[in-house]
Coordinates of C-alpha atoms and ligand atoms in Angstrom, one line a residue:
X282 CA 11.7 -26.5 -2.4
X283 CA 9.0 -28.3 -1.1
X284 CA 6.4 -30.3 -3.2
X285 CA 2.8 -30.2 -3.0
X286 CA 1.0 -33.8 -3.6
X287 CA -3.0 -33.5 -3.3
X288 CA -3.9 -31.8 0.6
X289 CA -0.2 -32.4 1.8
X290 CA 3.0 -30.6 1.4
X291 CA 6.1 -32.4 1.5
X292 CA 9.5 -30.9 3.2
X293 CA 12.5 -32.3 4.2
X294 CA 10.9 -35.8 4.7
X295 CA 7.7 -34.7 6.6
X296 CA 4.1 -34.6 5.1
X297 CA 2.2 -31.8 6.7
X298 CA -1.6 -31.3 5.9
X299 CA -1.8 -28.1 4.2
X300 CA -5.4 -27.3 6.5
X301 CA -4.6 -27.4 10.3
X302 CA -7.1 -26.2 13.1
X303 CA -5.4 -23.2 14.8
X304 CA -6.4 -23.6 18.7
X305 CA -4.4 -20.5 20.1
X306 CA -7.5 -19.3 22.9
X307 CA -9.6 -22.2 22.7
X308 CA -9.4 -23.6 26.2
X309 CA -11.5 -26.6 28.1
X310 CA -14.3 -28.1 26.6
X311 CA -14.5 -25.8 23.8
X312 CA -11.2 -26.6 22.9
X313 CA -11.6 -30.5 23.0
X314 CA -15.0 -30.4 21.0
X315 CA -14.2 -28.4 18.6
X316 CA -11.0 -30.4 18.0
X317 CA -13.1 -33.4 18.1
X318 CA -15.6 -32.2 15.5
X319 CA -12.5 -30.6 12.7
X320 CA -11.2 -34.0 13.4
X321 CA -14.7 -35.8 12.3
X322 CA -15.2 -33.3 10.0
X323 CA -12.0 -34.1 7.7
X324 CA -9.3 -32.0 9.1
X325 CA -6.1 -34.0 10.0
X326 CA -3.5 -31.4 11.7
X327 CA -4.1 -30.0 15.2
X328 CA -1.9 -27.1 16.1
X329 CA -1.2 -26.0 19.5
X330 CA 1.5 -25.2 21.9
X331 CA 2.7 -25.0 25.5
X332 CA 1.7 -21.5 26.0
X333 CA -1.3 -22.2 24.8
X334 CA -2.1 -24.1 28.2
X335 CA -4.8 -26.3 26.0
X336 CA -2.9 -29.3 25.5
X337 CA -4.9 -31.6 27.6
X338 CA -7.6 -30.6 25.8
X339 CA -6.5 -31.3 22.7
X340 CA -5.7 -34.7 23.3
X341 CA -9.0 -34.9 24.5
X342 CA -10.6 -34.0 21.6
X343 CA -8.1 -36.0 19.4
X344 CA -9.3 -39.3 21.3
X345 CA -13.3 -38.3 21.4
X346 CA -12.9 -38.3 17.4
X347 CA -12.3 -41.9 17.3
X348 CA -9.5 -41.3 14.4
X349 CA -6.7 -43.5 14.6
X350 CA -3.5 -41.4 16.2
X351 CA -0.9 -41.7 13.0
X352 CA -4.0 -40.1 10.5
X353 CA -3.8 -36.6 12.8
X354 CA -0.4 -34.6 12.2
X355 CA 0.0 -32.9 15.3
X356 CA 2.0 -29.8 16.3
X357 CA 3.3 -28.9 19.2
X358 CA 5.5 -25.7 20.7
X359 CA 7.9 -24.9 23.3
X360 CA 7.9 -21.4 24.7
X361 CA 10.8 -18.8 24.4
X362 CA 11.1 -18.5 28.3
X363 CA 12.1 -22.5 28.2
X364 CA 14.8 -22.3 25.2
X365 CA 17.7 -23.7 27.9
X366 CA 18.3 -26.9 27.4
X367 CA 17.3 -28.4 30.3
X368 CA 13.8 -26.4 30.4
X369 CA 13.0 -27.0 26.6
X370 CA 13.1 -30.8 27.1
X371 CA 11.1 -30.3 30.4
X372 CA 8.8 -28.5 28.2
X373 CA 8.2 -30.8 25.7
X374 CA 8.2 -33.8 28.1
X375 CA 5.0 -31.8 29.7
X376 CA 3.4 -31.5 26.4
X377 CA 3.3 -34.9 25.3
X378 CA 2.1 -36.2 29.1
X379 CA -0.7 -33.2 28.5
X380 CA -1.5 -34.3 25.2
X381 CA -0.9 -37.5 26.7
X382 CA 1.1 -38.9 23.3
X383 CA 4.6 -40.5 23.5
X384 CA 5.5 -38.2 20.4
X385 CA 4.3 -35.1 18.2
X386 CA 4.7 -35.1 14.3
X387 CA 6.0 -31.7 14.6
X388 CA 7.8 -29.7 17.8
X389 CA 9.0 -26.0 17.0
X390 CA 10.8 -23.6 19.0
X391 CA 7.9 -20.8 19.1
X392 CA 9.5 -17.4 19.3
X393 CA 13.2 -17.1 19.5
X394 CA 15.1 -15.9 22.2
X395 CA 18.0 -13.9 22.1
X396 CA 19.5 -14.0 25.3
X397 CA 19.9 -18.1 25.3
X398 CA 22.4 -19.3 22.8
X399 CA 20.4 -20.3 19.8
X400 CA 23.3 -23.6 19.4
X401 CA 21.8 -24.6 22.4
X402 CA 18.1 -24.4 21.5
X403 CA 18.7 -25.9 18.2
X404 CA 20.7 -28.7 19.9
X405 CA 17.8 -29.6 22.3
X406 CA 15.1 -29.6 19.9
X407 CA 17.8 -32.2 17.7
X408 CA 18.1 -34.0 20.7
X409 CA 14.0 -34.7 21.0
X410 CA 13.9 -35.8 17.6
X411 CA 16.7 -38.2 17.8
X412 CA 15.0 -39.6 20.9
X413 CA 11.8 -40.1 19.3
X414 CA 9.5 -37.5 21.0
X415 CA 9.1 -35.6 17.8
X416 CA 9.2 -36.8 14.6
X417 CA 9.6 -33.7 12.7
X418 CA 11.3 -30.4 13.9
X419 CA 11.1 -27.0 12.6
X420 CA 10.9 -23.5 14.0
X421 CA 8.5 -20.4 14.5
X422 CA 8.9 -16.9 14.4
X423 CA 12.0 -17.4 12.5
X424 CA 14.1 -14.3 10.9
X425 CA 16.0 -14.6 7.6
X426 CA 19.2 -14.2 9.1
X427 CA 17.4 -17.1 12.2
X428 CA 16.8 -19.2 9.2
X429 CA 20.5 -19.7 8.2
X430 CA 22.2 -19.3 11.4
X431 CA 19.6 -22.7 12.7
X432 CA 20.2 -24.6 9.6
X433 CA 23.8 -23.7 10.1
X434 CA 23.6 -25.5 13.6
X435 CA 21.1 -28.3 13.4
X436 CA 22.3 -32.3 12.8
X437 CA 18.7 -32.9 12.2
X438 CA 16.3 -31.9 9.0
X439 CA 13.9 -28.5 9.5
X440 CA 10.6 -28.8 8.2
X441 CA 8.9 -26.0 8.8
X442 CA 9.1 -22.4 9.4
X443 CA 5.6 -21.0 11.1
X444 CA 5.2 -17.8 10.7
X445 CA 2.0 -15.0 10.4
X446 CA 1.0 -15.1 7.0
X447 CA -2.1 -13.4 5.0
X448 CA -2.7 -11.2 2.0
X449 CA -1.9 -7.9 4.2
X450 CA 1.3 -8.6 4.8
X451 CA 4.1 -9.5 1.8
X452 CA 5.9 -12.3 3.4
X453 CA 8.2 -13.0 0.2
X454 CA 11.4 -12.8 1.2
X455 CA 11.4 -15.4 4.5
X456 CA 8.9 -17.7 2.7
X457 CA 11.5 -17.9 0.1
X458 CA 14.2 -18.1 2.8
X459 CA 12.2 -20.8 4.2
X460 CA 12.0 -22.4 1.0
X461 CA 15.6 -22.3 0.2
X462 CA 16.4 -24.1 3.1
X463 CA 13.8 -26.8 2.8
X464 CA 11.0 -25.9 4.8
X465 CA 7.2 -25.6 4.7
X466 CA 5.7 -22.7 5.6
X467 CA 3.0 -22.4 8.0
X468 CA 1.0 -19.3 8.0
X469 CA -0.5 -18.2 11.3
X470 CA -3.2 -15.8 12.0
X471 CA -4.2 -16.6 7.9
X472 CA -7.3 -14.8 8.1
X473 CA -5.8 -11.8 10.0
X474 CA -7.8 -12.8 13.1
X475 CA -11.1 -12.4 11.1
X476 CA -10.3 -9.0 9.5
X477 CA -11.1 -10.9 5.9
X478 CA -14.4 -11.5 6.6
X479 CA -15.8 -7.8 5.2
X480 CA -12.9 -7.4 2.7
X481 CA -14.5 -5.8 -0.5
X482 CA -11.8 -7.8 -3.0
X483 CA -11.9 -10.7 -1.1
X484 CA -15.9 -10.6 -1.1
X485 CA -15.7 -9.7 -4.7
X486 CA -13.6 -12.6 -6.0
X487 CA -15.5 -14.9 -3.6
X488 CA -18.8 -14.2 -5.5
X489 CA -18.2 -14.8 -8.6
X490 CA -16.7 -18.5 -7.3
X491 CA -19.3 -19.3 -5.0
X492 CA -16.9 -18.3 -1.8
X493 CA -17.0 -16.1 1.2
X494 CA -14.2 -13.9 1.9
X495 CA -12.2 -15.9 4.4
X496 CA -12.5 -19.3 1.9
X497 CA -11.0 -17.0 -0.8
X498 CA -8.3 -15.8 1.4
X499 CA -7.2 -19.5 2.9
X500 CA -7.7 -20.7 -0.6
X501 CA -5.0 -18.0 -1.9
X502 CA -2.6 -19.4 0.7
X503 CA -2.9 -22.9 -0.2
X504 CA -2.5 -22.2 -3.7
X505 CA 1.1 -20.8 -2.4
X506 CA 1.7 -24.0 -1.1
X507 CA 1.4 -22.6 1.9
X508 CA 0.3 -24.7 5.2
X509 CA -3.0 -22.8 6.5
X510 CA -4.2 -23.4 10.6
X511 CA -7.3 -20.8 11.0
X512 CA -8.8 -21.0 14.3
X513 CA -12.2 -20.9 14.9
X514 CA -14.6 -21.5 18.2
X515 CA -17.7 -21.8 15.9
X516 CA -19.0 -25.2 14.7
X517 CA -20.3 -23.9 11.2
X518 CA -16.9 -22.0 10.2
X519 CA -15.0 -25.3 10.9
X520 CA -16.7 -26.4 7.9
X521 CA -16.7 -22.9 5.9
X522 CA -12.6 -23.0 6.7
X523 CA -12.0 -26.5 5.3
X524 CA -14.0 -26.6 2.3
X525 CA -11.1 -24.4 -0.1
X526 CA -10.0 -27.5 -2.0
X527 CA -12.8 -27.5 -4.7
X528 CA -12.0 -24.3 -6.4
X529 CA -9.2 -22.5 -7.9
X530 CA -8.2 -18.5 -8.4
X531 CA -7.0 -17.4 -11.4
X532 CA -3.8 -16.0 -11.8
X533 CA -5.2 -12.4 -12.1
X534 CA -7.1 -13.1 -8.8
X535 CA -3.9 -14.3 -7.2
X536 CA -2.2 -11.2 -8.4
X537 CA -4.8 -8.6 -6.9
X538 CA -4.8 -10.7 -3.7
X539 CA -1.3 -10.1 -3.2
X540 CA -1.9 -6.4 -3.8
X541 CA -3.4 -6.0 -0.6
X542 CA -0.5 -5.9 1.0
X543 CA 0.8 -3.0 3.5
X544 CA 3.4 -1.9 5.3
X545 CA 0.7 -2.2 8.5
X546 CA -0.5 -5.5 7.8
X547 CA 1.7 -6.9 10.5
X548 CA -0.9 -8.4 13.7
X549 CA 1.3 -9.6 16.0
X550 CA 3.7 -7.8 17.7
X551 CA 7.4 -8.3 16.9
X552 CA 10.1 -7.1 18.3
X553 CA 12.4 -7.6 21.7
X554 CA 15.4 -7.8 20.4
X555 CA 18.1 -7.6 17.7
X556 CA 17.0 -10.6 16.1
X557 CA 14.1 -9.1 14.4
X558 CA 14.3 -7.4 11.3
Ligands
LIG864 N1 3.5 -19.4 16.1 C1 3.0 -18.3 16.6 O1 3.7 -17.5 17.2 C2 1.5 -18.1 16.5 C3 0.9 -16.8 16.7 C4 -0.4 -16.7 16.6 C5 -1.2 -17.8 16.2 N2 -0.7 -19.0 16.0 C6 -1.5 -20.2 15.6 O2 -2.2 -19.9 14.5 C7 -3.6 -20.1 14.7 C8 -4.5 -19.1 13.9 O3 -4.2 -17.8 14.1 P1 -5.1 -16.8 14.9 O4 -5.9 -17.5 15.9 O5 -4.2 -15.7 15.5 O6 -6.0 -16.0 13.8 P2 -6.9 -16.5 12.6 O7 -7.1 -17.9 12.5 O8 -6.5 -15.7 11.4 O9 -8.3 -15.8 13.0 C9 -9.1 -16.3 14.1 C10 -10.3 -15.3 14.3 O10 -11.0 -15.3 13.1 C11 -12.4 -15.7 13.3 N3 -12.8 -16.6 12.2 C12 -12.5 -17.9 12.1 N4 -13.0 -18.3 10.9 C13 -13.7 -17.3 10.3 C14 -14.4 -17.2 9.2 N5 -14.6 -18.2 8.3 N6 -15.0 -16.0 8.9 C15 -14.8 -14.9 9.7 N7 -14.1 -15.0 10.9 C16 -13.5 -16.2 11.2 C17 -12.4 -16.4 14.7 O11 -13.5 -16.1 15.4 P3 -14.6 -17.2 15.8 O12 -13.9 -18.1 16.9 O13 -15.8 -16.5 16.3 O14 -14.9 -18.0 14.6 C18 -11.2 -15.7 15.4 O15 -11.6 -14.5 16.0 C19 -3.7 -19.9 16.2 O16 -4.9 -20.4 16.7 C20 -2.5 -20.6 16.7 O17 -2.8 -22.0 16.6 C21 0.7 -19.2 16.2

């Protein structure tokens, strides 16, 4: 299982920030300053991803904050169309010239695809570890039964398992999965794209520590273990996101939290195939 040591957790060799900024629809020079700015501001894990089509601009913004390169964990994704072989090193190749980086501290296949062999896929992404354009690999998206059929398959460690993740939806049983097998777990969406912010127990609990609503609700993941990458285009909330390190729930807290789970809590659409349980 992995180990938590101060802001970082530890998996399968890698150390991965436990606060990332999310970047999924920031494009341009939003996207590069406010990369820039969680940079100067403390944060030191970028997330993004082919699909994303902001890569340029995060490397942008990684270089405007003046932080040395190997301070900024950086993640990276290649997209379920590009799972052949030949296409997912393509991929990645583009993402590092965009990002213009000659490696990424973490490159994940982003959704799976179950019409390409996932041997295949697992072999590529292998393959760009070994040659030194990623020096961590993990996956996205990823079921229980994905979980043990890639660790099955790979030659090469799996770090992480990103995934959406936030007190609406009870994501037990593949964070343990994840667990079992060695990875982090990264939550996506962590704030349910925002629907925290007028939660009456999250408001509630937030009060009495000081706290709004969406610092309680990172703060709940983290105290999981559990890698957080909220996205935000708004200069003040980069600060409001990151600043979940100097308080702590109480176990009775952490237990209604996770009561707010529901069978509907679910944001993004899964589905397309028989992969997904
Ligand atoms: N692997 C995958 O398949 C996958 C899927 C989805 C997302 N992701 C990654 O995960 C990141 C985060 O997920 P997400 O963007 O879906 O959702 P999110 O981070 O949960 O929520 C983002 C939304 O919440 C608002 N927000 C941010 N901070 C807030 C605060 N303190 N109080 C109230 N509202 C706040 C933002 O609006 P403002 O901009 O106005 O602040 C935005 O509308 C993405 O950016 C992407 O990097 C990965």
């Amino acid at each position: 299982m992995p180990a938590v040591e101060a802001q970082v957790v530890a998996s399968n060799g890698a150390r991965i920030p436990l606060i990332g900024l999310g970047t999924w629809d920031l494009r341009g020079k939003v996207c590069a300053r406010m990369v820039e700015e969680a940079i100067r501001l403390g944060y030191r894990h970028i997330d993004t991803a082919a699909m994303y089509g902001n890569e340029a601009a995060v490397g942008e913004g990684l270089r405007a904050s003046g932080v040395a390169r190997d301070e900024v964990f950086i993640t990276t994704k290649v997209w379920q169309s590009d799972l052949r072989a030949r296409d997912f090193e393509r991929s990645t190749k583009e993402s590092l010239a965009k990002l213009k980086l000659p490696s990424v501290d973490l490159l994940l296949i982003h959704w799976p695809n179950s019409s390409i062999p996932l041997k295949e896929t697992i072999g590529a992404l292998c393959k760009m570890k070994r040659e030194g354009l990623a020096r961590h690999i993990g996956v996205s998206n990823f079921t229980v039964q994905l979980i043990e059929d890639a660790v099955k398959l790979t030659t090469e460690p799996l770090v992480n398992n990103q995934i959406e993740c936030h007190p609406y939806l009870d994501q037990s049983k593949i964070i343990a999965a994840s667990r079992k097998a060695g990875m982090a777990v990264t939550a996506y969406s962590p704030i349910a794209r925002g629907q925290v912010k007028g939660d009456a127990v999250l408001m509630r609990i937030g009060k009495a520590h000081g706290k709004t609503a969406a610092q309680v609700c990172l703060r709940y993941l983290v105290q999981h273990d559990v890698v957080v990458i909220p996205r935000t285009s708004r200069l003040e909330r980069l600060k409001e996101n990151f600043e979940i390190f100097d308080f702590k729930l109480s176990s009775a807290e952490m237990t209604e939290i996770a009561g707010l789970a529901n069978p509907r809590g679910r944001i993004v659409e899964w589905g397309g195939g028989p992969e997904w349980d």
